[in-house]
Amino acid sequence: MIRVGILGATGIVGQRFLQLLDGHPSFAVTTVAASDRSEGKAYTDACTWRLGGDVPRAALGLRVQAPEPPLDCDVVFSSLPAEVAGPVETRFAQAGYPVISNSSAHRLSESVPLVIPEVNPEHLGLLDTCRDAMGAGGGFIVTNPNCSAVMIALTLAPLAARFGVEAVVVTTLQALSGAGHPGVSALDITDNVIPFIAGEEEKIERETRKILGRLQGGRVAPAGFPVSAQCHRVNVADGHLAAVRVTLGRPADPAELPSALADHGAEDRPREKKRSDQRGTRRRER
């Protein structure tokens, strides 16, 4: 069993980590960490649980610690805000911990893999470069992408592999859940669409090209096609929508597209171990 520490465990994303790992056959949460406001408190006292249902069994009896090494765990899952995640995650990696981060702080770092397992697992080849960058401790950082970039890259990858891609234009309609808690002011979003989300367009444009880029010479060369994004906040509780216009590298019959999407990577797709229940995910934008 791999022992997990969760950084930012009292926030919505940290709560989701706890919920998804509860009863997992391979992982056991042994440590929760958060800001100094929560440090030293029982998790159930420090956390306002917002996901519905009961606080996961994994968190019962745990006390919140400071998000600094050492912690009693084998791997760290980070849901820290980007403005504090960068140096904290670096310190854990330098201390020898594998850090799996939901934060945007390191996504575009040259030595850090930005990975969707179904799309670019080969980018984990950067791990040796990342270890070298973190020093003698042997730790590393792996990041996952922005929530909208995930669904866009998952769709573009098979199209790029079969037809090539020359240009992408994306318009997103993003739900309130992505803004976290307390989120968007009711006065701003009621009967309205907010046509801008700070930082979101740049994340989609740059992260998508890194995910779909090629690993060569110890770095990722971004995909060569431009990505243009326009992001909007809409008055929907949960679930983002992306309208994507793709200019392909060669003509494609519409009948070819379903098989291109369905067949891509199917032979390499990992099988998830059985567990007692399955839950969907809801992520705050990072």
mmCIF file of C-alpha atoms in Angstrom:
data_model
loop_
_atom_site.group_PDB
_atom_site.id
_atom_site.type_symbol
_atom_site.label_atom_id
_atom_site.label_comp_id
_atom_site.label_asym_id
_atom_site.label_seq_id
_atom_site.Cartn_x
_atom_site.Cartn_y
_atom_site.Cartn_z
ATOM 1 C CA MET A 1 0.000 0.000 0.000
ATOM 2 C CA ILE A 2 1.387 3.402 -1.007
ATOM 3 C CA ARG A 3 1.096 6.010 1.742
ATOM 4 C CA VAL A 4 -0.263 9.346 0.496
ATOM 5 C CA GLY A 5 0.032 12.846 1.900
ATOM 6 C CA ILE A 6 -2.385 15.490 0.608
ATOM 7 C CA LEU A 7 -1.299 19.138 0.519
ATOM 8 C CA GLY A 8 -4.157 21.624 0.629
ATOM 9 C CA ALA A 9 -6.388 18.906 2.040
ATOM 10 C CA THR A 10 -9.089 21.226 3.415
ATOM 11 C CA GLY A 11 -9.917 22.839 0.046
ATOM 12 C CA ILE A 12 -12.373 21.501 -2.513
ATOM 13 C CA VAL A 13 -9.713 19.795 -4.638
ATOM 14 C CA GLY A 14 -8.063 18.323 -1.553
ATOM 15 C CA GLN A 15 -11.455 17.023 -0.445
ATOM 16 C CA ARG A 16 -11.893 15.412 -3.857
ATOM 17 C CA PHE A 17 -8.506 13.721 -3.534
ATOM 18 C CA LEU A 18 -9.611 12.293 -0.193
ATOM 19 C CA GLN A 19 -12.931 11.146 -1.608
ATOM 20 C CA LEU A 20 -11.378 9.415 -4.606
ATOM 21 C CA LEU A 21 -8.673 7.717 -2.551
ATOM 22 C CA ASP A 22 -11.040 6.474 0.149
ATOM 23 C CA GLY A 23 -11.040 2.675 -0.033
ATOM 24 C CA HIS A 24 -8.555 2.627 -2.920
ATOM 25 C CA PRO A 25 -6.807 -0.751 -3.341
ATOM 26 C CA SER A 26 -3.351 0.777 -3.867
ATOM 27 C CA PHE A 27 -3.269 4.029 -1.882
ATOM 28 C CA ALA A 28 -3.859 4.916 1.763
ATOM 29 C CA VAL A 29 -4.049 8.527 2.955
ATOM 30 C CA THR A 30 -1.813 8.825 6.012
ATOM 31 C CA THR A 31 -1.204 12.580 6.177
ATOM 32 C CA VAL A 32 -3.188 15.751 5.490
ATOM 33 C CA ALA A 33 -1.599 19.194 5.345
ATOM 34 C CA ALA A 34 -2.975 22.703 4.956
ATOM 35 C CA SER A 35 -2.345 26.329 5.908
ATOM 36 C CA ASP A 36 -1.366 27.542 9.354
ATOM 37 C CA ARG A 37 -5.033 28.361 10.060
ATOM 38 C CA SER A 38 -5.734 24.622 10.106
ATOM 39 C CA GLU A 39 -2.432 23.251 11.387
ATOM 40 C CA GLY A 40 -2.772 21.154 14.523
ATOM 41 C CA LYS A 41 -6.539 20.743 14.285
ATOM 42 C CA ALA A 42 -8.374 17.500 13.694
ATOM 43 C CA TYR A 43 -9.227 17.320 10.001
ATOM 44 C CA THR A 44 -12.938 17.188 10.746
ATOM 45 C CA ASP A 45 -12.625 20.418 12.751
ATOM 46 C CA ALA A 46 -10.427 22.228 10.232
ATOM 47 C CA CYS A 47 -12.453 21.321 7.148
ATOM 48 C CA THR A 48 -15.889 22.482 6.032
ATOM 49 C CA TRP A 49 -16.887 19.451 3.958
ATOM 50 C CA ARG A 50 -18.512 20.621 0.711
ATOM 51 C CA LEU A 51 -18.768 17.548 -1.515
ATOM 52 C CA GLY A 52 -21.804 15.822 -0.062
ATOM 53 C CA GLY A 53 -21.928 12.660 1.983
ATOM 54 C CA ASP A 54 -19.688 11.991 4.947
ATOM 55 C CA VAL A 55 -16.050 12.889 5.407
ATOM 56 C CA PRO A 56 -14.095 9.895 4.024
ATOM 57 C CA ARG A 57 -12.932 7.287 6.481
ATOM 58 C CA ALA A 58 -9.344 7.950 5.449
ATOM 59 C CA ALA A 59 -9.446 11.404 7.053
ATOM 60 C CA LEU A 60 -11.043 10.448 10.351
ATOM 61 C CA GLY A 61 -8.556 10.724 13.177
ATOM 62 C CA LEU A 62 -5.972 12.629 11.123
ATOM 63 C CA ARG A 63 -4.604 15.952 12.319
ATOM 64 C CA VAL A 64 -3.683 18.681 9.878
ATOM 65 C CA GLN A 65 0.035 19.301 9.526
ATOM 66 C CA ALA A 66 2.014 22.098 7.944
ATOM 67 C CA PRO A 67 2.698 21.586 4.214
ATOM 68 C CA GLU A 68 6.427 21.149 4.707
ATOM 69 C CA PRO A 69 8.677 18.079 4.590
ATOM 70 C CA PRO A 70 9.102 15.681 6.211
ATOM 71 C CA LEU A 71 5.656 14.079 6.248
ATOM 72 C CA ASP A 72 4.745 10.463 7.017
ATOM 73 C CA CYS A 73 4.002 9.372 3.447
ATOM 74 C CA ASP A 74 5.578 7.891 0.324
ATOM 75 C CA VAL A 75 4.047 10.259 -2.237
ATOM 76 C CA VAL A 76 2.501 13.724 -2.096
ATOM 77 C CA PHE A 77 -0.648 14.823 -3.924
ATOM 78 C CA SER A 78 -0.775 18.616 -4.108
ATOM 79 C CA SER A 79 -3.941 20.680 -4.413
ATOM 80 C CA LEU A 80 -2.316 23.884 -3.198
ATOM 81 C CA PRO A 81 -3.184 27.225 -4.827
ATOM 82 C CA ALA A 82 -0.740 28.164 -7.574
ATOM 83 C CA GLU A 83 0.528 31.215 -5.703
ATOM 84 C CA VAL A 84 1.973 29.033 -2.922
ATOM 85 C CA ALA A 85 2.367 25.660 -4.641
ATOM 86 C CA GLY A 86 5.556 26.392 -6.574
ATOM 87 C CA PRO A 87 8.102 26.655 -3.752
ATOM 88 C CA VAL A 88 6.302 24.162 -1.483
ATOM 89 C CA GLU A 89 6.199 21.450 -4.151
ATOM 90 C CA THR A 90 9.838 22.120 -5.002
ATOM 91 C CA ARG A 91 10.861 21.637 -1.371
ATOM 92 C CA PHE A 92 9.060 18.292 -1.223
ATOM 93 C CA ALA A 93 10.702 17.114 -4.448
ATOM 94 C CA GLN A 94 14.105 18.248 -3.192
ATOM 95 C CA ALA A 95 13.445 16.249 -0.009
ATOM 96 C CA GLY A 96 12.938 13.092 -2.088
ATOM 97 C CA TYR A 97 9.152 12.899 -2.448
ATOM 98 C CA PRO A 98 7.308 12.152 -5.684
ATOM 99 C CA VAL A 99 4.900 15.095 -6.048
ATOM 100 C CA ILE A 100 1.720 14.703 -8.120
ATOM 101 C CA SER A 101 0.350 18.197 -8.576
ATOM 102 C CA ASN A 102 -3.015 19.604 -9.579
ATOM 103 C CA SER A 103 -1.587 23.123 -9.432
ATOM 104 C CA SER A 104 -0.577 25.189 -12.446
ATOM 105 C CA ALA A 105 2.672 26.327 -10.809
ATOM 106 C CA HIS A 106 5.016 23.825 -12.523
ATOM 107 C CA ARG A 107 3.012 22.745 -15.579
ATOM 108 C CA LEU A 108 5.102 24.701 -18.055
ATOM 109 C CA SER A 109 8.466 24.116 -16.385
ATOM 110 C CA GLU A 110 10.813 22.558 -18.943
ATOM 111 C CA SER A 111 11.879 19.735 -16.634
ATOM 112 C CA VAL A 112 8.385 18.833 -15.327
ATOM 113 C CA PRO A 113 6.085 16.387 -17.166
ATOM 114 C CA LEU A 114 2.542 17.604 -17.906
ATOM 115 C CA VAL A 115 0.710 14.345 -18.442
ATOM 116 C CA ILE A 116 -2.595 12.879 -19.552
ATOM 117 C CA PRO A 117 -1.910 9.117 -19.346
ATOM 118 C CA GLU A 118 -4.077 8.314 -22.378
ATOM 119 C CA VAL A 119 -2.325 10.962 -24.508
ATOM 120 C CA ASN A 120 1.345 11.461 -23.654
ATOM 121 C CA PRO A 121 2.684 8.898 -21.155
ATOM 122 C CA GLU A 122 6.025 9.063 -22.951
ATOM 123 C CA HIS A 123 6.526 12.531 -21.429
ATOM 124 C CA LEU A 124 7.266 10.741 -18.159
ATOM 125 C CA GLY A 125 10.651 10.294 -19.781
ATOM 126 C CA LEU A 126 11.335 13.764 -18.352
ATOM 127 C CA LEU A 127 11.483 12.325 -14.839
ATOM 128 C CA ASP A 128 15.254 11.863 -14.879
ATOM 129 C CA THR A 129 15.623 15.481 -15.994
ATOM 130 C CA CYS A 130 13.269 16.561 -13.228
ATOM 131 C CA ARG A 131 15.156 14.541 -10.611
ATOM 132 C CA ASP A 132 18.412 16.159 -11.721
ATOM 133 C CA ALA A 133 16.820 19.602 -11.444
ATOM 134 C CA MET A 134 15.607 18.858 -7.909
ATOM 135 C CA GLY A 135 19.020 17.828 -6.617
ATOM 136 C CA ALA A 136 20.293 14.819 -4.720
ATOM 137 C CA GLY A 137 17.034 13.967 -2.926
ATOM 138 C CA GLY A 138 15.703 11.909 -5.831
ATOM 139 C CA GLY A 139 12.206 13.396 -5.815
ATOM 140 C CA PHE A 140 10.292 14.766 -8.775
ATOM 141 C CA ILE A 141 7.121 16.610 -9.800
ATOM 142 C CA VAL A 142 4.463 15.426 -12.244
ATOM 143 C CA THR A 143 1.572 17.746 -13.100
ATOM 144 C CA ASN A 144 -1.871 17.239 -14.562
ATOM 145 C CA PRO A 145 -3.364 19.849 -16.893
ATOM 146 C CA ASN A 146 -5.980 22.535 -16.618
ATOM 147 C CA CYS A 147 -9.444 20.961 -16.612
ATOM 148 C CA SER A 148 -10.448 22.380 -20.014
ATOM 149 C CA ALA A 149 -7.083 21.520 -21.564
ATOM 150 C CA VAL A 150 -7.616 17.875 -20.563
ATOM 151 C CA MET A 151 -10.774 17.395 -22.603
ATOM 152 C CA ILE A 152 -9.411 19.391 -25.540
ATOM 153 C CA ALA A 153 -6.117 17.466 -25.708
ATOM 154 C CA LEU A 154 -7.896 14.111 -25.345
ATOM 155 C CA THR A 155 -9.889 14.939 -28.472
ATOM 156 C CA LEU A 156 -7.072 16.487 -30.480
ATOM 157 C CA ALA A 157 -4.534 13.703 -29.896
ATOM 158 C CA PRO A 158 -6.164 11.072 -32.151
ATOM 159 C CA LEU A 159 -6.894 13.678 -34.825
ATOM 160 C CA ALA A 160 -3.283 14.851 -34.800
ATOM 161 C CA ALA A 161 -2.017 11.263 -34.991
ATOM 162 C CA ARG A 162 -4.172 10.266 -37.965
ATOM 163 C CA PHE A 163 -4.684 13.458 -39.962
ATOM 164 C CA GLY A 164 -2.283 16.042 -38.582
ATOM 165 C CA VAL A 165 -3.446 19.358 -37.129
ATOM 166 C CA GLU A 166 -2.670 22.809 -38.520
ATOM 167 C CA ALA A 167 -4.704 25.115 -36.256
ATOM 168 C CA VAL A 168 -7.152 25.003 -33.338
ATOM 169 C CA VAL A 169 -9.725 27.567 -32.188
ATOM 170 C CA VAL A 170 -11.477 26.858 -28.881
ATOM 171 C CA THR A 171 -14.443 28.506 -27.178
ATOM 172 C CA THR A 172 -15.231 27.273 -23.671
ATOM 173 C CA LEU A 173 -18.359 27.646 -21.547
ATOM 174 C CA GLN A 174 -17.151 26.887 -18.029
ATOM 175 C CA ALA A 175 -19.266 26.052 -15.012
ATOM 176 C CA LEU A 176 -19.316 27.765 -11.645
ATOM 177 C CA SER A 177 -17.648 24.820 -9.905
ATOM 178 C CA GLY A 178 -14.381 25.637 -11.653
ATOM 179 C CA ALA A 179 -14.099 28.898 -9.721
ATOM 180 C CA GLY A 180 -13.974 27.074 -6.381
ATOM 181 C CA HIS A 181 -15.562 28.347 -3.179
ATOM 182 C CA PRO A 182 -16.991 30.951 -2.608
ATOM 183 C CA GLY A 183 -16.694 31.326 -6.365
ATOM 184 C CA VAL A 184 -18.306 33.913 -8.624
ATOM 185 C CA SER A 185 -20.487 36.652 -7.158
ATOM 186 C CA ALA A 186 -24.189 35.933 -7.642
ATOM 187 C CA LEU A 187 -24.685 39.527 -8.800
ATOM 188 C CA ASP A 188 -22.137 38.982 -11.582
ATOM 189 C CA ILE A 189 -23.340 35.618 -12.885
ATOM 190 C CA THR A 190 -27.134 35.725 -12.486
ATOM 191 C CA ASP A 191 -28.771 36.075 -15.919
ATOM 192 C CA ASN A 192 -25.335 36.652 -17.381
ATOM 193 C CA VAL A 193 -22.311 35.195 -19.165
ATOM 194 C CA ILE A 194 -18.884 36.434 -18.085
ATOM 195 C CA PRO A 195 -16.737 36.552 -21.250
ATOM 196 C CA PHE A 196 -13.340 36.295 -19.574
ATOM 197 C CA ILE A 197 -11.643 34.042 -16.999
ATOM 198 C CA ALA A 198 -8.292 35.397 -15.868
ATOM 199 C CA GLY A 199 -5.378 33.208 -16.948
ATOM 200 C CA GLU A 200 -7.570 30.495 -18.428
ATOM 201 C CA GLU A 201 -6.988 31.231 -22.106
ATOM 202 C CA GLU A 202 -3.215 31.183 -21.725
ATOM 203 C CA LYS A 203 -3.355 27.875 -19.844
ATOM 204 C CA ILE A 204 -5.406 26.191 -22.560
ATOM 205 C CA GLU A 205 -3.254 27.543 -25.374
ATOM 206 C CA ARG A 206 0.127 26.725 -23.854
ATOM 207 C CA GLU A 207 -0.698 23.512 -21.992
ATOM 208 C CA THR A 208 -2.434 21.910 -24.981
ATOM 209 C CA ARG A 209 0.632 22.468 -27.148
ATOM 210 C CA LYS A 210 2.944 21.040 -24.481
ATOM 211 C CA ILE A 211 0.788 17.936 -23.968
ATOM 212 C CA LEU A 212 0.696 17.267 -27.710
ATOM 213 C CA GLY A 213 4.371 18.094 -28.193
ATOM 214 C CA ARG A 214 7.281 15.705 -28.689
ATOM 215 C CA LEU A 215 9.819 14.643 -26.087
ATOM 216 C CA GLN A 216 13.268 15.106 -27.568
ATOM 217 C CA GLY A 217 16.662 15.799 -26.086
ATOM 218 C CA GLY A 218 15.452 15.944 -22.502
ATOM 219 C CA ARG A 219 12.746 18.519 -23.162
ATOM 220 C CA VAL A 220 9.298 18.763 -24.738
ATOM 221 C CA ALA A 221 9.064 20.622 -28.035
ATOM 222 C CA PRO A 222 5.513 22.059 -28.146
ATOM 223 C CA ALA A 223 3.181 21.052 -30.955
ATOM 224 C CA GLY A 224 3.763 23.216 -34.000
ATOM 225 C CA PHE A 225 0.180 24.360 -34.574
ATOM 226 C CA PRO A 226 -1.395 27.476 -33.004
ATOM 227 C CA VAL A 227 -4.147 27.182 -30.380
ATOM 228 C CA SER A 228 -6.444 30.160 -29.818
ATOM 229 C CA ALA A 229 -8.839 30.073 -26.847
ATOM 230 C CA GLN A 230 -11.712 32.236 -25.629
ATOM 231 C CA CYS A 231 -13.120 31.354 -22.198
ATOM 232 C CA HIS A 232 -16.503 32.218 -20.701
ATOM 233 C CA ARG A 233 -18.060 31.631 -17.284
ATOM 234 C CA VAL A 234 -21.683 30.481 -17.473
ATOM 235 C CA ASN A 235 -24.384 30.009 -14.851
ATOM 236 C CA VAL A 236 -24.214 26.208 -14.735
ATOM 237 C CA ALA A 237 -23.320 24.388 -11.522
ATOM 238 C CA ASP A 238 -20.961 21.764 -12.909
ATOM 239 C CA GLY A 239 -19.439 20.615 -16.194
ATOM 240 C CA HIS A 240 -17.495 22.539 -18.839
ATOM 241 C CA LEU A 241 -18.280 22.661 -22.570
ATOM 242 C CA ALA A 242 -15.744 23.338 -25.303
ATOM 243 C CA ALA A 243 -16.551 24.118 -28.931
ATOM 244 C CA VAL A 244 -13.414 23.288 -30.907
ATOM 245 C CA ARG A 245 -12.692 24.130 -34.537
ATOM 246 C CA VAL A 246 -9.792 22.112 -35.939
ATOM 247 C CA THR A 247 -7.994 22.635 -39.237
ATOM 248 C CA LEU A 248 -6.639 19.213 -40.188
ATOM 249 C CA GLY A 249 -3.410 18.560 -41.996
ATOM 250 C CA ARG A 250 -5.128 16.474 -44.671
ATOM 251 C CA PRO A 251 -8.743 16.122 -45.800
ATOM 252 C CA ALA A 252 -10.804 13.687 -43.746
ATOM 253 C CA ASP A 253 -14.098 12.006 -44.457
ATOM 254 C CA PRO A 254 -16.478 12.580 -41.511
ATOM 255 C CA ALA A 255 -16.994 8.813 -41.414
ATOM 256 C CA GLU A 256 -13.317 8.378 -40.460
ATOM 257 C CA LEU A 257 -13.544 10.496 -37.325
ATOM 258 C CA PRO A 258 -15.417 8.147 -34.948
ATOM 259 C CA SER A 259 -12.934 5.326 -35.496
ATOM 260 C CA ALA A 260 -9.984 7.711 -35.140
ATOM 261 C CA LEU A 261 -11.296 8.796 -31.750
ATOM 262 C CA ALA A 262 -12.296 5.310 -30.573
ATOM 263 C CA ASP A 263 -9.163 3.466 -31.676
ATOM 264 C CA HIS A 264 -6.510 5.891 -30.463
ATOM 265 C CA GLY A 265 -4.419 4.324 -27.702
ATOM 266 C CA ALA A 266 -6.953 1.579 -27.002
ATOM 267 C CA GLU A 267 -4.307 -1.144 -26.935
ATOM 268 C CA ASP A 268 -2.266 0.748 -24.320
ATOM 269 C CA ARG A 269 -5.129 1.861 -22.104
ATOM 270 C CA PRO A 270 -4.535 0.767 -18.503
ATOM 271 C CA ARG A 271 -7.200 -1.178 -16.675
ATOM 272 C CA GLU A 272 -8.318 0.443 -13.439
ATOM 273 C CA LYS A 273 -8.270 -1.885 -10.481
ATOM 274 C CA LYS A 274 -11.664 -2.757 -9.126
ATOM 275 C CA ARG A 275 -12.764 -0.800 -6.085
ATOM 276 C CA SER A 276 -15.847 -0.654 -3.942
ATOM 277 C CA ASP A 277 -17.390 2.321 -5.752
ATOM 278 C CA GLN A 278 -16.784 4.767 -8.570
ATOM 279 C CA ARG A 279 -17.256 8.513 -8.407
ATOM 280 C CA GLY A 280 -17.103 11.217 -11.007
ATOM 281 C CA THR A 281 -14.711 14.107 -10.548
ATOM 282 C CA ARG A 282 -15.218 17.789 -10.174
ATOM 283 C CA ARG A 283 -12.185 19.998 -10.330
ATOM 284 C CA ARG A 284 -11.562 23.594 -9.557
ATOM 285 C CA GLU A 285 -9.719 25.362 -12.362
ATOM 286 C CA ARG A 286 -6.005 25.574 -11.656
#
